[in-house]
Amino acid sequence: MKGINIGLVGAGNIGQRHIMAIDQVEETRLMAIADPSNGAHQQASARDIPCYKSAQQMLEREALDAVIIATPTARHYDDVSLCISAGCKYILVEKPIAASDLEATNITRQAEQAGCTVLVAHQRRYYPCAARAKELIETGAIGTLIGVTGQWNCRKDEPYYAPEWRRKTEAGPILTNLIHEIDLLRFICGEIKLVSAHLNRVDQGFEKEDAVAVTMQFENQAVGTFLLSDRTPSPWSWEFALGENLALPKTGQNAVRFLGSKGALEFPNLVLWQHSEPSGHWQNELLPQPIETEFIDAYIAQITHLVEVVQGKAAPLITAHDASLSLKATIAVARAAEAGHQIKL
């Protein structure tokens, strides 16, 4: 099987996660890094591969099958556009696809015109628990979906905010963390048509928000709520629930619940709650049924999928257009909070 040659733009924290995954996938080779930092140059030297100060230099000098873009959100549009104009045919860009609706739309248009396939790194969609939750809801395991409630809450460490760009709106928890939740809610429940929200900046005084409370309505008429903060210690977040990030403690506490007319489903550690009687109500016992799914390394699954797409064996799981819809709904949350009124998608 022919391997694929990959170039990486941005070797920061998330770039390192992609490197770890590339190293675990036999069909891939990291050929070059584009990052001006000393750390990136030292890492490239240790791997005996070139490290360029810019993506432009890398693209001019390397023959690559695919490029991974792991730069800050504000740079995604310029970096993706550069790769498309340089003739790249396969690009995997970190989420969110861009910092604005317009940028996301332009990326989709540019890619289509150039015959370039842009995949977006919403890695949680690769987890079996996400596909299983979607299947359970679509097959009526909890009856008609009526509502969903969830949260993502933690207190990030102070060094996290040392870079000035992480204090900006583009790097706040809405675009950095809620984007994941919105993408999964769209994937599992269907499209979101209305959002409203309230946010505050009571702890740090940065441009980015400290917390946001969201209400939403889906096209299937289900309603939902979500609470998000990166300044509140809690055991309730996706990462804590699954233990996805080895740097963060696993609590096993579920953060999302899907509520239907005949049952409820905890997520991401799936637990199906149903009455003991088919026509059960609040006077009947509710019984929990844990549903086991395989725990995987989603980043390895994502790189494996990239290989399959490049080799023509699979269609992209998350396209630029699909990711643009998740971005649109997420940006609508920020717009609704700042404007003080409901936003229709």
CSV table of C-alpha atoms in Angstrom, one decimal:
chain,number,residue,atom,x,y,z
A,1,MET,CA,0.0,0.0,0.0
A,2,LYS,CA,1.4,3.4,-1.0
A,3,GLY,CA,1.9,5.7,1.9
A,4,ILE,CA,1.1,9.4,1.9
A,5,ASN,CA,3.4,12.3,2.5
A,6,ILE,CA,2.1,14.9,5.0
A,7,GLY,CA,3.2,18.4,5.7
A,8,LEU,CA,2.2,20.1,9.0
A,9,VAL,CA,1.5,23.8,9.4
A,10,GLY,CA,1.7,24.7,13.1
A,11,ALA,CA,3.5,22.5,15.6
A,12,GLY,CA,1.9,23.8,18.8
A,13,ASN,CA,-0.2,21.7,21.2
A,14,ILE,CA,-2.7,20.4,18.7
A,15,GLY,CA,0.0,20.0,16.1
A,16,GLN,CA,1.8,17.7,18.4
A,17,ARG,CA,-1.3,15.6,18.8
A,18,HIS,CA,-1.4,15.2,15.0
A,19,ILE,CA,2.3,14.2,14.9
A,20,MET,CA,1.6,11.5,17.5
A,21,ALA,CA,-1.2,10.2,15.4
A,22,ILE,CA,0.8,10.2,12.2
A,23,ASP,CA,3.5,8.2,14.0
A,24,GLN,CA,0.9,5.5,14.8
A,25,VAL,CA,-0.5,5.2,11.2
A,26,GLU,CA,1.8,3.0,9.1
A,27,GLU,CA,0.6,4.5,5.8
A,28,THR,CA,1.6,8.1,6.6
A,29,ARG,CA,4.9,9.9,6.7
A,30,LEU,CA,5.5,13.4,8.2
A,31,MET,CA,7.7,15.0,5.6
A,32,ALA,CA,8.0,18.6,6.8
A,33,ILE,CA,6.9,21.1,9.3
A,34,ALA,CA,6.1,24.8,8.8
A,35,ASP,CA,6.5,26.7,12.1
A,36,PRO,CA,9.0,29.5,13.0
A,37,SER,CA,9.4,28.5,16.6
A,38,ASN,CA,12.7,27.1,18.0
A,39,GLY,CA,10.8,24.1,19.4
A,40,ALA,CA,9.5,23.1,16.0
A,41,HIS,CA,12.9,23.4,14.5
A,42,GLN,CA,14.5,21.3,17.2
A,43,GLN,CA,11.8,18.6,16.8
A,44,ALA,CA,12.2,18.6,13.0
A,45,SER,CA,15.9,18.2,13.4
A,46,ALA,CA,15.5,15.3,15.8
A,47,ARG,CA,13.3,13.6,13.2
A,48,ASP,CA,15.7,14.5,10.3
A,49,ILE,CA,13.0,16.4,8.4
A,50,PRO,CA,13.0,20.1,7.3
A,51,CYS,CA,11.3,22.8,9.2
A,52,TYR,CA,10.3,25.9,7.3
A,53,LYS,CA,9.5,29.3,8.7
A,54,SER,CA,6.4,29.6,6.6
A,55,ALA,CA,3.8,27.4,4.9
A,56,GLN,CA,4.7,29.2,1.7
A,57,GLN,CA,8.3,27.9,1.9
A,58,MET,CA,7.2,24.4,2.6
A,59,LEU,CA,4.7,24.2,-0.2
A,60,GLU,CA,7.3,25.6,-2.7
A,61,ARG,CA,9.9,23.0,-1.8
A,62,GLU,CA,8.1,19.8,-0.8
A,63,ALA,CA,6.0,17.2,-2.7
A,64,LEU,CA,3.1,16.5,-0.4
A,65,ASP,CA,0.0,14.4,-0.7
A,66,ALA,CA,-1.8,16.2,2.1
A,67,VAL,CA,-1.3,19.1,4.5
A,68,ILE,CA,-2.5,19.4,8.1
A,69,ILE,CA,-3.2,22.9,9.3
A,70,ALA,CA,-3.0,23.3,13.1
A,71,THR,CA,-2.5,27.0,13.5
A,72,PRO,CA,-4.7,29.4,15.6
A,73,THR,CA,-8.2,29.8,14.4
A,74,ALA,CA,-7.6,33.4,13.2
A,75,ARG,CA,-5.0,32.0,10.7
A,76,HIS,CA,-7.1,29.1,9.3
A,77,TYR,CA,-8.5,31.1,6.4
A,78,ASP,CA,-5.2,32.4,5.1
A,79,ASP,CA,-3.4,29.1,5.6
A,80,VAL,CA,-6.1,27.0,3.9
A,81,SER,CA,-6.3,29.6,1.0
A,82,LEU,CA,-2.6,29.5,0.6
A,83,CYS,CA,-2.6,25.7,0.4
A,84,ILE,CA,-5.4,25.6,-2.1
A,85,SER,CA,-3.7,28.2,-4.3
A,86,ALA,CA,-0.5,26.2,-4.1
A,87,GLY,CA,-2.3,23.2,-5.6
A,88,CYS,CA,-2.8,21.1,-2.6
A,89,LYS,CA,-5.5,18.5,-3.3
A,90,TYR,CA,-6.1,17.3,0.3
A,91,ILE,CA,-6.2,19.5,3.4
A,92,LEU,CA,-7.1,18.6,7.0
A,93,VAL,CA,-7.7,21.8,8.9
A,94,GLU,CA,-8.3,22.1,12.7
A,95,LYS,CA,-11.7,23.1,13.9
A,96,PRO,CA,-13.3,25.6,13.6
A,97,ILE,CA,-12.8,25.7,9.9
A,98,ALA,CA,-12.4,29.5,10.1
A,99,ALA,CA,-13.1,32.5,12.3
A,100,SER,CA,-16.2,33.7,10.4
A,101,ASP,CA,-19.1,32.6,8.3
A,102,LEU,CA,-17.7,34.5,5.3
A,103,GLU,CA,-14.2,32.9,5.6
A,104,ALA,CA,-15.8,29.4,5.8
A,105,THR,CA,-18.0,30.1,2.8
A,106,ASN,CA,-14.9,31.3,0.8
A,107,ILE,CA,-12.9,28.2,1.8
A,108,THR,CA,-15.7,25.9,0.6
A,109,ARG,CA,-16.0,27.9,-2.7
A,110,GLN,CA,-12.2,28.0,-3.3
A,111,ALA,CA,-11.9,24.2,-2.6
A,112,GLU,CA,-14.7,23.4,-5.0
A,113,GLN,CA,-13.2,25.5,-7.8
A,114,ALA,CA,-9.8,24.1,-7.3
A,115,GLY,CA,-10.9,20.5,-7.0
A,116,CYS,CA,-9.4,20.4,-3.5
A,117,THR,CA,-10.8,18.2,-0.7
A,118,VAL,CA,-10.9,20.0,2.6
A,119,LEU,CA,-11.5,17.9,5.7
A,120,VAL,CA,-12.2,19.5,9.1
A,121,ALA,CA,-10.8,18.1,12.4
A,122,HIS,CA,-14.0,17.6,14.4
A,123,GLN,CA,-12.4,14.5,15.8
A,124,ARG,CA,-15.2,13.5,18.2
A,125,ARG,CA,-17.3,12.3,15.3
A,126,TYR,CA,-14.9,9.4,15.0
A,127,TYR,CA,-15.8,8.0,18.4
A,128,PRO,CA,-18.1,4.9,18.2
A,129,CYS,CA,-20.2,6.4,21.1
A,130,ALA,CA,-21.2,9.3,18.8
A,131,ALA,CA,-22.4,7.1,16.0
A,132,ARG,CA,-24.2,4.8,18.5
A,133,ALA,CA,-26.0,7.7,20.1
A,134,LYS,CA,-27.1,8.9,16.7
A,135,GLU,CA,-28.4,5.4,15.8
A,136,LEU,CA,-30.3,5.0,19.1
A,137,ILE,CA,-32.1,8.3,18.6
A,138,GLU,CA,-32.8,7.8,15.0
A,139,THR,CA,-34.2,4.3,15.6
A,140,GLY,CA,-36.5,5.5,18.3
A,141,ALA,CA,-34.8,3.9,21.4
A,142,ILE,CA,-35.9,7.0,23.4
A,143,GLY,CA,-39.1,7.7,21.4
A,144,THR,CA,-39.5,11.1,19.9
A,145,LEU,CA,-36.6,13.4,20.7
A,146,ILE,CA,-38.0,16.2,22.8
A,147,GLY,CA,-35.0,17.8,24.4
A,148,VAL,CA,-31.3,17.8,25.1
A,149,THR,CA,-29.3,19.3,27.9
A,150,GLY,CA,-25.6,19.5,28.3
A,151,GLN,CA,-22.6,21.3,29.7
A,152,TRP,CA,-18.9,21.8,29.2
A,153,ASN,CA,-17.3,23.3,32.3
A,154,CYS,CA,-13.8,23.3,33.7
A,155,ARG,CA,-11.2,25.8,34.9
A,156,LYS,CA,-8.2,26.1,32.6
A,157,ASP,CA,-4.8,26.8,34.0
A,158,GLU,CA,-3.3,30.3,33.9
A,159,PRO,CA,-0.4,29.5,31.6
A,160,TYR,CA,-3.0,28.5,29.0
A,161,TYR,CA,-3.9,32.2,28.6
A,162,ALA,CA,-0.3,33.4,28.4
A,163,PRO,CA,-0.4,33.9,24.6
A,164,GLU,CA,-2.2,37.1,23.9
A,165,TRP,CA,-4.3,35.4,21.1
A,166,ARG,CA,-5.9,33.1,23.6
A,167,ARG,CA,-7.5,36.1,25.3
A,168,LYS,CA,-9.3,37.1,22.2
A,169,THR,CA,-12.8,36.3,21.1
A,170,GLU,CA,-11.6,34.0,18.4
A,171,ALA,CA,-9.9,31.8,21.0
A,172,GLY,CA,-12.6,31.9,23.6
A,173,PRO,CA,-14.5,28.9,24.8
A,174,ILE,CA,-17.4,29.4,22.3
A,175,LEU,CA,-15.2,29.0,19.3
A,176,THR,CA,-12.6,26.7,20.9
A,177,ASN,CA,-14.9,24.4,23.0
A,178,LEU,CA,-18.5,24.9,22.2
A,179,ILE,CA,-17.8,24.3,18.5
A,180,HIS,CA,-17.2,20.7,19.4
A,181,GLU,CA,-20.5,20.4,21.3
A,182,ILE,CA,-22.5,22.1,18.6
A,183,ASP,CA,-21.0,19.8,15.9
A,184,LEU,CA,-21.9,16.7,17.9
A,185,LEU,CA,-25.4,18.0,18.6
A,186,ARG,CA,-25.9,18.6,14.9
A,187,PHE,CA,-24.5,15.2,14.0
A,188,ILE,CA,-26.7,13.4,16.6
A,189,CYS,CA,-29.9,15.4,16.7
A,190,GLY,CA,-30.1,17.2,13.3
A,191,GLU,CA,-29.8,20.8,12.2
A,192,ILE,CA,-30.3,23.7,14.7
A,193,LYS,CA,-32.7,26.4,13.5
A,194,LEU,CA,-32.9,28.9,16.4
A,195,VAL,CA,-30.4,29.9,19.2
A,196,SER,CA,-30.4,32.5,22.0
A,197,ALA,CA,-27.7,33.0,24.6
A,198,HIS,CA,-26.3,35.0,27.5
A,199,LEU,CA,-22.6,35.4,28.3
A,200,ASN,CA,-20.5,37.1,31.0
A,201,ARG,CA,-16.9,38.2,31.5
A,202,VAL,CA,-16.8,38.3,35.3
A,203,ASP,CA,-13.5,36.5,36.1
A,204,GLN,CA,-10.6,37.4,33.9
A,205,GLY,CA,-11.6,40.7,32.1
A,206,PHE,CA,-10.3,39.4,28.8
A,207,GLU,CA,-12.0,40.0,25.4
A,208,LYS,CA,-13.1,36.4,25.3
A,209,GLU,CA,-16.1,35.3,27.4
A,210,ASP,CA,-15.9,33.5,30.7
A,211,ALA,CA,-19.2,31.7,30.4
A,212,VAL,CA,-22.2,31.3,28.1
A,213,ALA,CA,-25.7,29.8,28.6
A,214,VAL,CA,-27.4,28.7,25.4
A,215,THR,CA,-30.9,27.7,24.4
A,216,MET,CA,-31.7,26.2,21.0
A,217,GLN,CA,-34.4,24.6,18.9
A,218,PHE,CA,-33.7,22.0,16.3
A,219,GLU,CA,-35.4,21.6,12.9
A,220,ASN,CA,-37.2,18.5,14.3
A,221,GLN,CA,-38.7,20.7,17.0
A,222,ALA,CA,-36.6,19.3,19.9
A,223,VAL,CA,-35.3,22.0,22.2
A,224,GLY,CA,-32.0,22.2,24.1
A,225,THR,CA,-29.9,24.0,26.6
A,226,PHE,CA,-26.1,24.1,27.1
A,227,LEU,CA,-23.9,25.8,29.7
A,228,LEU,CA,-20.2,26.4,28.9
A,229,SER,CA,-17.3,27.9,30.9
A,230,ASP,CA,-13.6,27.6,31.0
A,231,ARG,CA,-13.4,29.3,34.5
A,232,THR,CA,-15.5,26.9,36.6
A,233,PRO,CA,-14.1,23.8,38.2
A,234,SER,CA,-16.3,20.8,37.5
A,235,PRO,CA,-16.2,17.1,36.6
A,236,TRP,CA,-18.6,17.7,33.7
A,237,SER,CA,-17.1,17.9,30.2
A,238,TRP,CA,-16.5,15.5,27.3
A,239,GLU,CA,-12.8,15.2,28.1
A,240,PHE,CA,-13.4,14.4,31.7
A,241,ALA,CA,-16.2,11.9,30.8
A,242,LEU,CA,-14.1,9.8,28.4
A,243,GLY,CA,-10.5,10.5,29.5
A,244,GLU,CA,-9.7,11.5,25.9
A,245,ASN,CA,-6.9,13.9,26.9
A,246,LEU,CA,-4.2,12.2,29.0
A,247,ALA,CA,-3.3,15.5,30.5
A,248,LEU,CA,-6.8,15.9,32.1
A,249,PRO,CA,-8.2,13.7,34.8
A,250,LYS,CA,-11.0,11.3,33.9
A,251,THR,CA,-14.1,11.5,36.0
A,252,GLY,CA,-16.5,9.3,34.0
A,253,GLN,CA,-19.2,11.8,34.7
A,254,ASN,CA,-21.6,12.3,31.7
A,255,ALA,CA,-22.1,15.9,30.5
A,256,VAL,CA,-25.0,15.5,28.0
A,257,ARG,CA,-28.5,13.9,28.2
A,258,PHE,CA,-30.9,13.3,25.4
A,259,LEU,CA,-34.5,13.2,26.4
A,260,GLY,CA,-37.3,11.5,24.5
A,261,SER,CA,-40.9,10.5,24.8
A,262,LYS,CA,-40.0,7.0,25.9
A,263,GLY,CA,-36.7,7.3,27.5
A,264,ALA,CA,-33.4,9.2,28.0
A,265,LEU,CA,-29.8,8.7,27.0
A,266,GLU,CA,-26.7,9.8,28.9
A,267,PHE,CA,-23.7,10.7,26.8
A,268,PRO,CA,-20.8,10.1,26.0
A,269,ASN,CA,-20.7,7.1,28.3
A,270,LEU,CA,-23.9,5.7,27.0
A,271,VAL,CA,-26.6,4.8,29.5
A,272,LEU,CA,-30.2,4.2,28.2
A,273,TRP,CA,-32.9,4.9,30.8
A,274,GLN,CA,-36.3,3.4,30.2
A,275,HIS,CA,-39.4,2.6,32.2
A,276,SER,CA,-40.0,-1.0,33.3
A,277,GLU,CA,-43.3,-0.8,31.4
A,278,PRO,CA,-43.6,0.0,27.7
A,279,SER,CA,-46.2,2.7,28.5
A,280,GLY,CA,-44.4,3.8,31.6
A,281,HIS,CA,-44.8,7.1,33.4
A,282,TRP,CA,-43.4,8.7,36.5
A,283,GLN,CA,-44.9,6.1,38.8
A,284,ASN,CA,-43.0,3.3,37.1
A,285,GLU,CA,-39.4,2.4,37.8
A,286,LEU,CA,-36.8,3.7,35.5
A,287,LEU,CA,-34.1,1.2,34.7
A,288,PRO,CA,-30.6,2.1,33.4
A,289,GLN,CA,-29.0,0.1,30.6
A,290,PRO,CA,-25.3,0.8,30.0
A,291,ILE,CA,-24.3,0.5,26.4
A,292,GLU,CA,-20.7,-0.3,25.8
A,293,THR,CA,-18.8,1.2,22.8
A,294,GLU,CA,-15.1,0.9,22.0
A,295,PHE,CA,-12.9,3.7,23.2
A,296,ILE,CA,-10.5,4.7,20.5
A,297,ASP,CA,-7.8,7.3,19.7
A,298,ALA,CA,-9.9,9.6,17.6
A,299,TYR,CA,-6.8,11.4,16.2
A,300,ILE,CA,-5.4,8.1,14.9
A,301,ALA,CA,-8.9,7.3,13.4
A,302,GLN,CA,-8.9,10.8,11.8
A,303,ILE,CA,-5.4,10.3,10.2
A,304,THR,CA,-6.5,6.8,9.0
A,305,HIS,CA,-9.5,8.4,7.5
A,306,LEU,CA,-7.4,11.0,5.8
A,307,VAL,CA,-5.3,8.3,4.2
A,308,GLU,CA,-8.5,6.6,2.9
A,309,VAL,CA,-9.8,9.8,1.4
A,310,VAL,CA,-6.5,10.5,-0.3
A,311,GLN,CA,-6.4,7.0,-1.7
A,312,GLY,CA,-10.0,7.3,-2.9
A,313,LYS,CA,-11.4,4.7,-0.6
A,314,ALA,CA,-13.7,6.9,1.4
A,315,ALA,CA,-15.6,10.2,1.2
A,316,PRO,CA,-14.8,12.9,3.8
A,317,LEU,CA,-16.6,12.4,7.1
A,318,ILE,CA,-16.6,16.1,7.9
A,319,THR,CA,-16.5,18.3,4.8
A,320,ALA,CA,-15.8,22.0,4.6
A,321,HIS,CA,-19.5,22.7,4.0
A,322,ASP,CA,-20.6,20.5,6.9
A,323,ALA,CA,-18.1,22.1,9.3
A,324,SER,CA,-19.3,25.5,8.0
A,325,LEU,CA,-22.8,24.7,9.4
A,326,SER,CA,-21.3,23.9,12.8
A,327,LEU,CA,-19.4,27.2,12.7
A,328,LYS,CA,-22.4,29.1,11.6
A,329,ALA,CA,-24.5,27.8,14.6
A,330,THR,CA,-21.6,28.4,17.0
A,331,ILE,CA,-21.1,32.0,15.8
A,332,ALA,CA,-24.8,32.5,16.1
A,333,VAL,CA,-24.5,31.8,19.8
A,334,ALA,CA,-22.0,34.6,20.2
A,335,ARG,CA,-24.1,36.9,18.1
A,336,ALA,CA,-27.3,36.1,20.1
A,337,ALA,CA,-25.5,36.8,23.4
A,338,GLU,CA,-24.1,40.1,22.2
A,339,ALA,CA,-27.3,41.2,20.5
A,340,GLY,CA,-29.6,40.1,23.2
A,341,HIS,CA,-32.1,38.4,20.9
A,342,GLN,CA,-32.8,35.1,19.2
A,343,ILE,CA,-30.9,34.3,16.0
A,344,LYS,CA,-32.6,32.3,13.2
A,345,LEU,CA,-30.3,30.0,11.2
